[in-house]
Coordinates of C-alpha atoms in Angstrom, one line a residue:
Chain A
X1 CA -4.9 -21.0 34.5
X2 CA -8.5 -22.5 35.1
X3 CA -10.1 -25.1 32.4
X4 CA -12.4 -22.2 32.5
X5 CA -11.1 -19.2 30.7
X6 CA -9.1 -21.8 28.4
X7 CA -12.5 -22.3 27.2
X8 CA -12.9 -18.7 26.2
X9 CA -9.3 -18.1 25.2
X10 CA -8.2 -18.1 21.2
X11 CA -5.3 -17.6 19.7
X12 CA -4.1 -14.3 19.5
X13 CA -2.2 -14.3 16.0
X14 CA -4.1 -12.1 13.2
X15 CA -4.3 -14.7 10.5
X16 CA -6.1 -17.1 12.8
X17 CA -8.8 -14.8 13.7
X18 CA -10.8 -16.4 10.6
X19 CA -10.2 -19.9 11.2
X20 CA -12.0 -22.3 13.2
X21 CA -9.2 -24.6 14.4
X22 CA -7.6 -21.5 16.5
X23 CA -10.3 -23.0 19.0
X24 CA -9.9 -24.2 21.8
X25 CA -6.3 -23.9 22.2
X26 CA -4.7 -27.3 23.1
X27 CA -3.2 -27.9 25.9
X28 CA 0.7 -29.7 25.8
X29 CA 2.6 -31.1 28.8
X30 CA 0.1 -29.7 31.4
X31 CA 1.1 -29.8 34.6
X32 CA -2.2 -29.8 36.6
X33 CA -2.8 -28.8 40.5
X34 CA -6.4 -28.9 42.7
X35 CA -7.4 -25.4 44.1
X36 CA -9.6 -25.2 46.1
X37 CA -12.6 -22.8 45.4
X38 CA -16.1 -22.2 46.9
X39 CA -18.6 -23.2 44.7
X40 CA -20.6 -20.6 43.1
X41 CA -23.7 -22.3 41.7
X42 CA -25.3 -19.0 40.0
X43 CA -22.0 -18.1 38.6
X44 CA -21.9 -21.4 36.9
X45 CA -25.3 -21.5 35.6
X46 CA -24.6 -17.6 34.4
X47 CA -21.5 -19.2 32.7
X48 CA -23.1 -22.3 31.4
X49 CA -24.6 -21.0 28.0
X50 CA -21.6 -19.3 27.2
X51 CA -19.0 -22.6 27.2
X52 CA -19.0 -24.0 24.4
X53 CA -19.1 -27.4 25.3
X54 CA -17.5 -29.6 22.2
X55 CA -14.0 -27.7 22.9
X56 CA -14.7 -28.3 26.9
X57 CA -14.9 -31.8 25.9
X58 CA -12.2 -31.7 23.6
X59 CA -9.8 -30.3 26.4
X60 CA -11.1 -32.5 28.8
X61 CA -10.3 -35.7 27.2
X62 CA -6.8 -33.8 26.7
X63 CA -6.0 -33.3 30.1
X64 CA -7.3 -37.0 31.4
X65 CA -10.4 -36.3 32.6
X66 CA -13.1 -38.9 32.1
X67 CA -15.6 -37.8 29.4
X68 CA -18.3 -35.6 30.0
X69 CA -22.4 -36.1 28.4
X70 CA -22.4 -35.1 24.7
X71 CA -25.0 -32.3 25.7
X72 CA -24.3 -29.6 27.9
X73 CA -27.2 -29.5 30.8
X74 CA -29.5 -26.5 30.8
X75 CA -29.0 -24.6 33.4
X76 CA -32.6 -25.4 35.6
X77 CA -31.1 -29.1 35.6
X78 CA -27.6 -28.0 36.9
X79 CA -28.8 -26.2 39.8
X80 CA -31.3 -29.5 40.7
X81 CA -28.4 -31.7 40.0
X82 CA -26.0 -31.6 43.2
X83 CA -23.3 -34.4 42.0
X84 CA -23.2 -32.4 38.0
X85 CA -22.7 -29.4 39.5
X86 CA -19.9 -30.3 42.0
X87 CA -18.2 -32.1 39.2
X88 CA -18.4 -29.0 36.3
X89 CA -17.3 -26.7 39.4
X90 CA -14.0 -29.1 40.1
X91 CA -13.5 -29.1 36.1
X92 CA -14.2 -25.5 35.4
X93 CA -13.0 -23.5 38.4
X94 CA -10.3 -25.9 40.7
X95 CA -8.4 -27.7 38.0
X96 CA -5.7 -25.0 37.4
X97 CA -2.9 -25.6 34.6
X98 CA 0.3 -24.5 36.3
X99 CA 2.9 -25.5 33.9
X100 CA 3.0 -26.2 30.1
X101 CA 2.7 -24.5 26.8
X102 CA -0.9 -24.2 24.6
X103 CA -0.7 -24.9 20.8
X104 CA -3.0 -23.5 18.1
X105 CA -4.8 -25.7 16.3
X106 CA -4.3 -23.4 13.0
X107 CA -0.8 -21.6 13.2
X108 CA 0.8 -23.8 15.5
X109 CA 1.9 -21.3 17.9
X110 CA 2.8 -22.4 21.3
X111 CA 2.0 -20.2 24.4
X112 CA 3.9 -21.0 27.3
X113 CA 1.9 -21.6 30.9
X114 CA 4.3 -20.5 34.0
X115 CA 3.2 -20.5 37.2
X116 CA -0.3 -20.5 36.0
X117 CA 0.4 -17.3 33.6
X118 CA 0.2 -17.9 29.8
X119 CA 2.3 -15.7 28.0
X120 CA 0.0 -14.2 25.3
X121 CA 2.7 -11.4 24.5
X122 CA 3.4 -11.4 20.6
X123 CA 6.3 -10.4 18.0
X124 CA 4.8 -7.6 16.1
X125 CA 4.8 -9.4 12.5
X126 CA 2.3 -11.4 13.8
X127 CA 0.1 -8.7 15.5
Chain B
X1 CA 3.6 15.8 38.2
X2 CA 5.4 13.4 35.9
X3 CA 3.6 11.0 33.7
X4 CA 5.7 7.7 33.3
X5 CA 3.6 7.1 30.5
X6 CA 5.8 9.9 28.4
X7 CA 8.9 7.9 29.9
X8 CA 9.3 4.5 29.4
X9 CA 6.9 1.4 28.1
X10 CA 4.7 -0.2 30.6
X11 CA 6.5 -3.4 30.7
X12 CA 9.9 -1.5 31.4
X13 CA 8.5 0.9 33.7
X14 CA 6.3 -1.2 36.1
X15 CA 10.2 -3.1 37.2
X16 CA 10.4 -5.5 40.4
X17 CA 10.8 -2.7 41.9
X18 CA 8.4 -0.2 41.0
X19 CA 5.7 -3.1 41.5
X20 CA 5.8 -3.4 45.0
X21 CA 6.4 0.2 45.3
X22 CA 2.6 0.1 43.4
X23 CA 1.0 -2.5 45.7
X24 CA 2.4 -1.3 48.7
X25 CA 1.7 2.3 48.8
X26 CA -1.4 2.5 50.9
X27 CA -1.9 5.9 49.5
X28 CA -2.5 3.8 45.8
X29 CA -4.4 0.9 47.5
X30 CA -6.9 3.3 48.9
X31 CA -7.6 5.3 45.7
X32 CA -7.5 2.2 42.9
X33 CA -10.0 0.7 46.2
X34 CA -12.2 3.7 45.6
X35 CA -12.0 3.7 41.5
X36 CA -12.8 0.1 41.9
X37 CA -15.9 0.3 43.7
X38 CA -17.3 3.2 41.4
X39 CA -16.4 1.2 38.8
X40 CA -18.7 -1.8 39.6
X41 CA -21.4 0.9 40.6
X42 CA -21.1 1.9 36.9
X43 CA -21.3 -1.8 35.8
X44 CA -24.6 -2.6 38.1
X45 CA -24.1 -6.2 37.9
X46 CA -26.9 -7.9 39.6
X47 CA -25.8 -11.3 40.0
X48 CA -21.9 -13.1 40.2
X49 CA -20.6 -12.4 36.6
X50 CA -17.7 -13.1 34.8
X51 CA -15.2 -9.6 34.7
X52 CA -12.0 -8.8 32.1
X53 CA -9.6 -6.7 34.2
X54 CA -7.9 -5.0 31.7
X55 CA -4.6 -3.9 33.0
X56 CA -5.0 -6.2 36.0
X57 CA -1.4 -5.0 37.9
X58 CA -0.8 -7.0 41.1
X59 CA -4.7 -7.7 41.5
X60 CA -5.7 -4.5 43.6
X61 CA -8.8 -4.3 41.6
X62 CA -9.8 -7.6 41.2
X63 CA -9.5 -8.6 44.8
X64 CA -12.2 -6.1 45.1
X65 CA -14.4 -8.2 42.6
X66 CA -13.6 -11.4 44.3
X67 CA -14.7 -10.2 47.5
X68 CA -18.2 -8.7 46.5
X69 CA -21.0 -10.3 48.7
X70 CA -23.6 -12.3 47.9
X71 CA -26.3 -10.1 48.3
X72 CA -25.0 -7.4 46.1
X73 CA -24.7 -9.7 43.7
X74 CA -21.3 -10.9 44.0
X75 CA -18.3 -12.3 44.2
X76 CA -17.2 -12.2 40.8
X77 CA -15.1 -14.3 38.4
X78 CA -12.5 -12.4 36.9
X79 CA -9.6 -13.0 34.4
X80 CA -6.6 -10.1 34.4
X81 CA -4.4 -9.1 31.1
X82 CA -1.3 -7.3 32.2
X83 CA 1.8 -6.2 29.9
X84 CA 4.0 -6.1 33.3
X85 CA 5.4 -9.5 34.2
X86 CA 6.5 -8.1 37.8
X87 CA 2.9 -6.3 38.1
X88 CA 2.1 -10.5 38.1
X89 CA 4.5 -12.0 40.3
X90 CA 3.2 -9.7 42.9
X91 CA -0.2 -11.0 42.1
X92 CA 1.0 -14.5 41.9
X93 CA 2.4 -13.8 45.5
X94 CA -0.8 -12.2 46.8
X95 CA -2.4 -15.0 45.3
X96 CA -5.8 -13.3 43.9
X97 CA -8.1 -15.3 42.9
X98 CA -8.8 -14.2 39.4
X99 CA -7.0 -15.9 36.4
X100 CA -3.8 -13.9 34.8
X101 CA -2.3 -13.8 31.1
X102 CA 0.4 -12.0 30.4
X103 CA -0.6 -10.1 27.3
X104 CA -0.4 -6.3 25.1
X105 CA -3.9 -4.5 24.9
X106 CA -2.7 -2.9 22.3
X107 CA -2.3 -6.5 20.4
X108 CA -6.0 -6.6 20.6
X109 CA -8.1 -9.2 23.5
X110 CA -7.6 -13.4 22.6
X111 CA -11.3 -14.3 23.8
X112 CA -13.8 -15.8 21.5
X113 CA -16.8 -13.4 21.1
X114 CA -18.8 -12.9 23.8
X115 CA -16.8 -14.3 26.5
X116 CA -17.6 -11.7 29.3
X117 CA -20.7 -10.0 31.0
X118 CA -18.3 -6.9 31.6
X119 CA -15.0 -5.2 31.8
X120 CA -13.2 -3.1 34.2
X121 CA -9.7 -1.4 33.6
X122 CA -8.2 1.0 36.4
X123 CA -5.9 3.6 35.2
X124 CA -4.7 1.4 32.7
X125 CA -5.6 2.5 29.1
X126 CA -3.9 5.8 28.7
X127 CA -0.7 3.5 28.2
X128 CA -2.0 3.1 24.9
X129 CA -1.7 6.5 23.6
X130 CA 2.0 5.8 23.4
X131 CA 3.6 3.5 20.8
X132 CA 7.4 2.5 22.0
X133 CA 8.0 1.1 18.4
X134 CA 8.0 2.7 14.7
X135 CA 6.2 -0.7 13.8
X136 CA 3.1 0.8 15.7
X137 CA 1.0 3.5 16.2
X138 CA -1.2 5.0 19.4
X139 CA -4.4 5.0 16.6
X140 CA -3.5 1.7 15.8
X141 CA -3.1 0.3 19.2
X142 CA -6.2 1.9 20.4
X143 CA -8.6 0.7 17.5
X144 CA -7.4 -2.9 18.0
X145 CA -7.7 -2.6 21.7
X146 CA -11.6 -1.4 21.6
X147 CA -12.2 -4.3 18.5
X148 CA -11.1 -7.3 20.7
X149 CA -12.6 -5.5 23.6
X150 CA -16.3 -5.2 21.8
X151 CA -16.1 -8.1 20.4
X152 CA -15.0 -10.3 23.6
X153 CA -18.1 -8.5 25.2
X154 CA -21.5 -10.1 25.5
X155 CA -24.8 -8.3 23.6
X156 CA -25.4 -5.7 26.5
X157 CA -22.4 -6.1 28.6
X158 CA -20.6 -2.9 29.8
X159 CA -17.3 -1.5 30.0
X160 CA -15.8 1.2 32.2
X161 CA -12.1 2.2 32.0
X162 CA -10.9 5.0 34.9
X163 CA -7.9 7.0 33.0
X164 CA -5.7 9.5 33.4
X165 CA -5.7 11.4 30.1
X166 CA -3.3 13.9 29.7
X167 CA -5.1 16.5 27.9
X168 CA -8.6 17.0 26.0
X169 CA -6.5 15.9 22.7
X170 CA -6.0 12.1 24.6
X171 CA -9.6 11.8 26.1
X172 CA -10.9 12.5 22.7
X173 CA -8.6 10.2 21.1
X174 CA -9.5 7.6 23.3
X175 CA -13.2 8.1 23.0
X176 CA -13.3 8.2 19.7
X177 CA -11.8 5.2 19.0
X178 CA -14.4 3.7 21.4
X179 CA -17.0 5.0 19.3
X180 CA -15.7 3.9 16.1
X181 CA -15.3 0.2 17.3
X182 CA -19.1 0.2 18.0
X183 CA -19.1 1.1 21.7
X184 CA -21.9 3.9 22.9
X185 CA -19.6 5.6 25.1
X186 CA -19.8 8.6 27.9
X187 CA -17.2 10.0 29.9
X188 CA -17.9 10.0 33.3
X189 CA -16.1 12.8 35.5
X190 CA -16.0 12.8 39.7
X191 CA -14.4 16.0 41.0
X192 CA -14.4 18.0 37.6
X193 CA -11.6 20.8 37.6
X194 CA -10.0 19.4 40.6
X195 CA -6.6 18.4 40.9
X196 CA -8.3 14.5 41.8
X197 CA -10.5 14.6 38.5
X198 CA -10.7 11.2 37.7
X199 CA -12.3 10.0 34.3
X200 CA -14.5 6.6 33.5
X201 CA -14.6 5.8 30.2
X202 CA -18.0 4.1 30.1
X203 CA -19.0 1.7 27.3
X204 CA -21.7 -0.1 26.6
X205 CA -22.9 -3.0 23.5
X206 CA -26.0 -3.1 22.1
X207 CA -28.6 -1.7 23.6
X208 CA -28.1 -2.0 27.2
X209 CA -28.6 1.3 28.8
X210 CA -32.3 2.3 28.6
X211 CA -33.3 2.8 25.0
X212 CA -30.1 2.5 23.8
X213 CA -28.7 5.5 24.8
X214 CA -25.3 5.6 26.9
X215 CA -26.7 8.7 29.4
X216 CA -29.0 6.0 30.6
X217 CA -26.4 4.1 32.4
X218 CA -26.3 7.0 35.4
X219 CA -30.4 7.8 35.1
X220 CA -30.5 7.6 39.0
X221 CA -27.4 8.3 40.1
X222 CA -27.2 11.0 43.1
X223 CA -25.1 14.1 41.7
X224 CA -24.1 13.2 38.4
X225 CA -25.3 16.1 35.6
X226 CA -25.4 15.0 32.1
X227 CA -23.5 17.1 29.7
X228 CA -24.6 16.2 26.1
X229 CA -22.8 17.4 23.5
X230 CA -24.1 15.1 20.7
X231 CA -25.2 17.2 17.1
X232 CA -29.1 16.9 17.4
X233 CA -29.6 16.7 13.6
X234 CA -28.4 12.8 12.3
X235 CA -26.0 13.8 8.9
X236 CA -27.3 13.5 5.8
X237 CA -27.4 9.8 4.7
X238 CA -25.4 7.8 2.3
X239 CA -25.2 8.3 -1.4
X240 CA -25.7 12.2 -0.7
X241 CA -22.4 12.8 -0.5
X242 CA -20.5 14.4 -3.0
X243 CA -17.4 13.2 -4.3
X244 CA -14.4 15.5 -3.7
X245 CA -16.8 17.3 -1.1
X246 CA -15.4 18.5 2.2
X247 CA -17.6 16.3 3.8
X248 CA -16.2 13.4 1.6
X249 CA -12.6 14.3 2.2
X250 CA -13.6 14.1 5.8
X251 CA -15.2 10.4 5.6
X252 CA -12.3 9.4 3.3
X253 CA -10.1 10.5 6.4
X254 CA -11.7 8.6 8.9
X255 CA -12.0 5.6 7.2
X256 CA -7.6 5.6 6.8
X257 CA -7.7 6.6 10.4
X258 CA -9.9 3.7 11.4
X259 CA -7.2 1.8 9.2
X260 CA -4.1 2.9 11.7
X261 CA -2.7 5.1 9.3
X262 CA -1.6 8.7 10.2
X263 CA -4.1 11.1 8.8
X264 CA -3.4 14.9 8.8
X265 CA -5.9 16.4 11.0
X266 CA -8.6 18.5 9.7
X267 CA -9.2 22.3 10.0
X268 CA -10.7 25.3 8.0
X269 CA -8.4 24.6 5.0
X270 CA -9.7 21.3 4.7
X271 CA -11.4 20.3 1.3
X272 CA -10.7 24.1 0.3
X273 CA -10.1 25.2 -3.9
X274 CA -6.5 26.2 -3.5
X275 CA -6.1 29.9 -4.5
X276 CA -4.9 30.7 -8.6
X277 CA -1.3 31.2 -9.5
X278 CA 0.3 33.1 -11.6

């Protein structure tokens, strides 16, 4: 699973849909691997004011990554800035989490990551 | 022709086996191809976007996405939800480029508000019309289904779901739980009263289409006639209602049906002074 759409993902459990901690999901024993990806600098800069970049911080400094600026760039100074835009293109769309579960920050639930698939399936009492 | 739909769950039907049965039928490869490509005509995305594939499968679809080129205004970034675990191992082994979870539409769509410029789903979403538990309900399933689903969408994104109702009863059900989760919706139909009639569901948030209105999305489209069957006069507004009215009845029963619950269905008797007895 890409860095990516764990940015967009919640968790799925009905009582969380009102709290704030159910994002981001956190990531627990990742196992990380490189893709690699052609870069795509207008999907990026279409992207970019969606992320929301305190929980793409947040799961960076989870995963080991070295931190990123406290302000996301605007997206005329991505597509300017070669080096920013290689490095939010390795973050976002090559680092892929193979293996590992995600935890919610509010219920606690863990969803397990195989082979790159989380499992998002629920029991039906928490539907 | 047999429906598997009235058989078994889609998590028990689509088996190792019947997966690659799916993905390697050319005969299936060419039409979902086809769907596909309507589909994304429908959507009219003019630059790379990022796509839901609801109902992924083994990625037929969403290889198509990936593979858009950059002058029309591709390729896209997609994410696929899929109930069938083999469905994904076959994608896993084709190794599509989108990103899978293994998830129940009819649990409702885990992405934070806005997340996606659009949504495609191919032959996917008349699974929901069946419930395989007594804990839930096709009503029930649907409504949550078009809440995450308009909710995960961005402020004039679009929708269009291709699906194979079974009969004018399941396309209305559908619809109208589109409508009632704030979608404008249309139903687009190639080939009517053939034997290939194939139906797009098209959905749209906010006022995306031109003025709002969902018959804008195919202004320009060679050979598509627009059938509107919309009541010209708007309803009376609030507070004009009378209570115990047929018309209030008739609210009251949409608002429980909106709920999940099962809700007799309405018909000349509705609302009407039961005759004296003696």
């Amino acid at each position: 699973m890409k860095v990516l759409t764990l940015n967009f993902l919640t968790c799925a459990v009905k009582s969380c849909k009102s709290s704030s901690d159910s994002f981001p999901l956190h990531p627990k024993d990742a196992e990380l691997a490189k893709d690699d990806v052609e870069i795509n600098p207008q999907l990026l800069a279409n992207v970019l004011p969606r992320l929301d970049w305190n929980a793409l911080r947040t799961t960076s400094t989870e995963l080991g990554f070295p931190s990123l600026p406290d302000q996301p760039p605007s997206p005329e100074d991505l597509t300017a800035d070669e080096k920013m835009l290689q490095e939010l293109h390795s973050l976002l769309m090559e680092t892929q989490i193979m293996e590992g579960k995600l935890v919610c920050g509010h219920c606690g639930h863990e969803y397990a990551i195989r082979e790159g698939i989380a499992n998002f399936l629920l029991p039906s009492h928490l539907v | 022709m047999s429906r598997p739909e009235d058989t078994l769950a889609a998590d028990v039907h689509y088996d190792d086996v019947e997966a690659r049965k799916y993905t390697t039928s050319s005969r299936i490869q060419t039409i979902q191809a086809s769907m596909t490509r309507r589909a994304l005509e429908l959507l009219d995305l003019p630059s790379p976007s990022l796509i839901l594939d609801i109902g992924c499968g083994s990625g037929l679809s969403g290889e198509i996405l990936s593979q858009i080129p950059p002058d029309e205004g591709g390729p896209h970034a997609w994410v696929g939800m899929d109930i069938s675990a083999s469905m994904l191992d076959i994608a896993l082994q084709r190794d599509v480029e989108g990103d899978l979870l293994l998830a129940d539409i009819g649990q409702g769509v885990p992405f934070r508000a806005g997340t996606f410029d659009a949504a495609i789903s191919i032959s996917a979403i008349q699974w929901l019309c069946n419930a395989e538990s007594s804990e839930t309900s096709p009503a029930g399933r649907l409504s949550r289904f078009f809440n995450g689903l308009y909710a995960s969408l961005k402020r004039g994104g679009r929708a269009v779901c291709q699906f194979y109702p079974k009969n004018d009863v399941q396309k209305k059900m559908i619809t109208s739980a589109a409508v009632k989760a704030g979608f404008g919706a249309g139903l687009l139909e190639d080939d009517p009263d053939t034997k290939n009639v194939k139906v797009y569901l098209v959905l749209t948030v906010g006022g995306s289409a031109a003025d709002g209105d969902i018959t804008g999305v195919v202004e320009g489209m060679e050979g598509v006639d627009v059938l509107d069957a919309r009541r010209k006069g708007k309803t009376t507004g609030k507070g004009e209602i009378k209570k115990g009215s047929k018309t209030w009845i008739i609210k009251k029963k949409e608002q429980m049906e909106r709920k999940g619950k099962v809700v007799k269905a309405t018909s000349k008797y509705t609302g009407r002074k039961r005759r004296i007895q003696f």
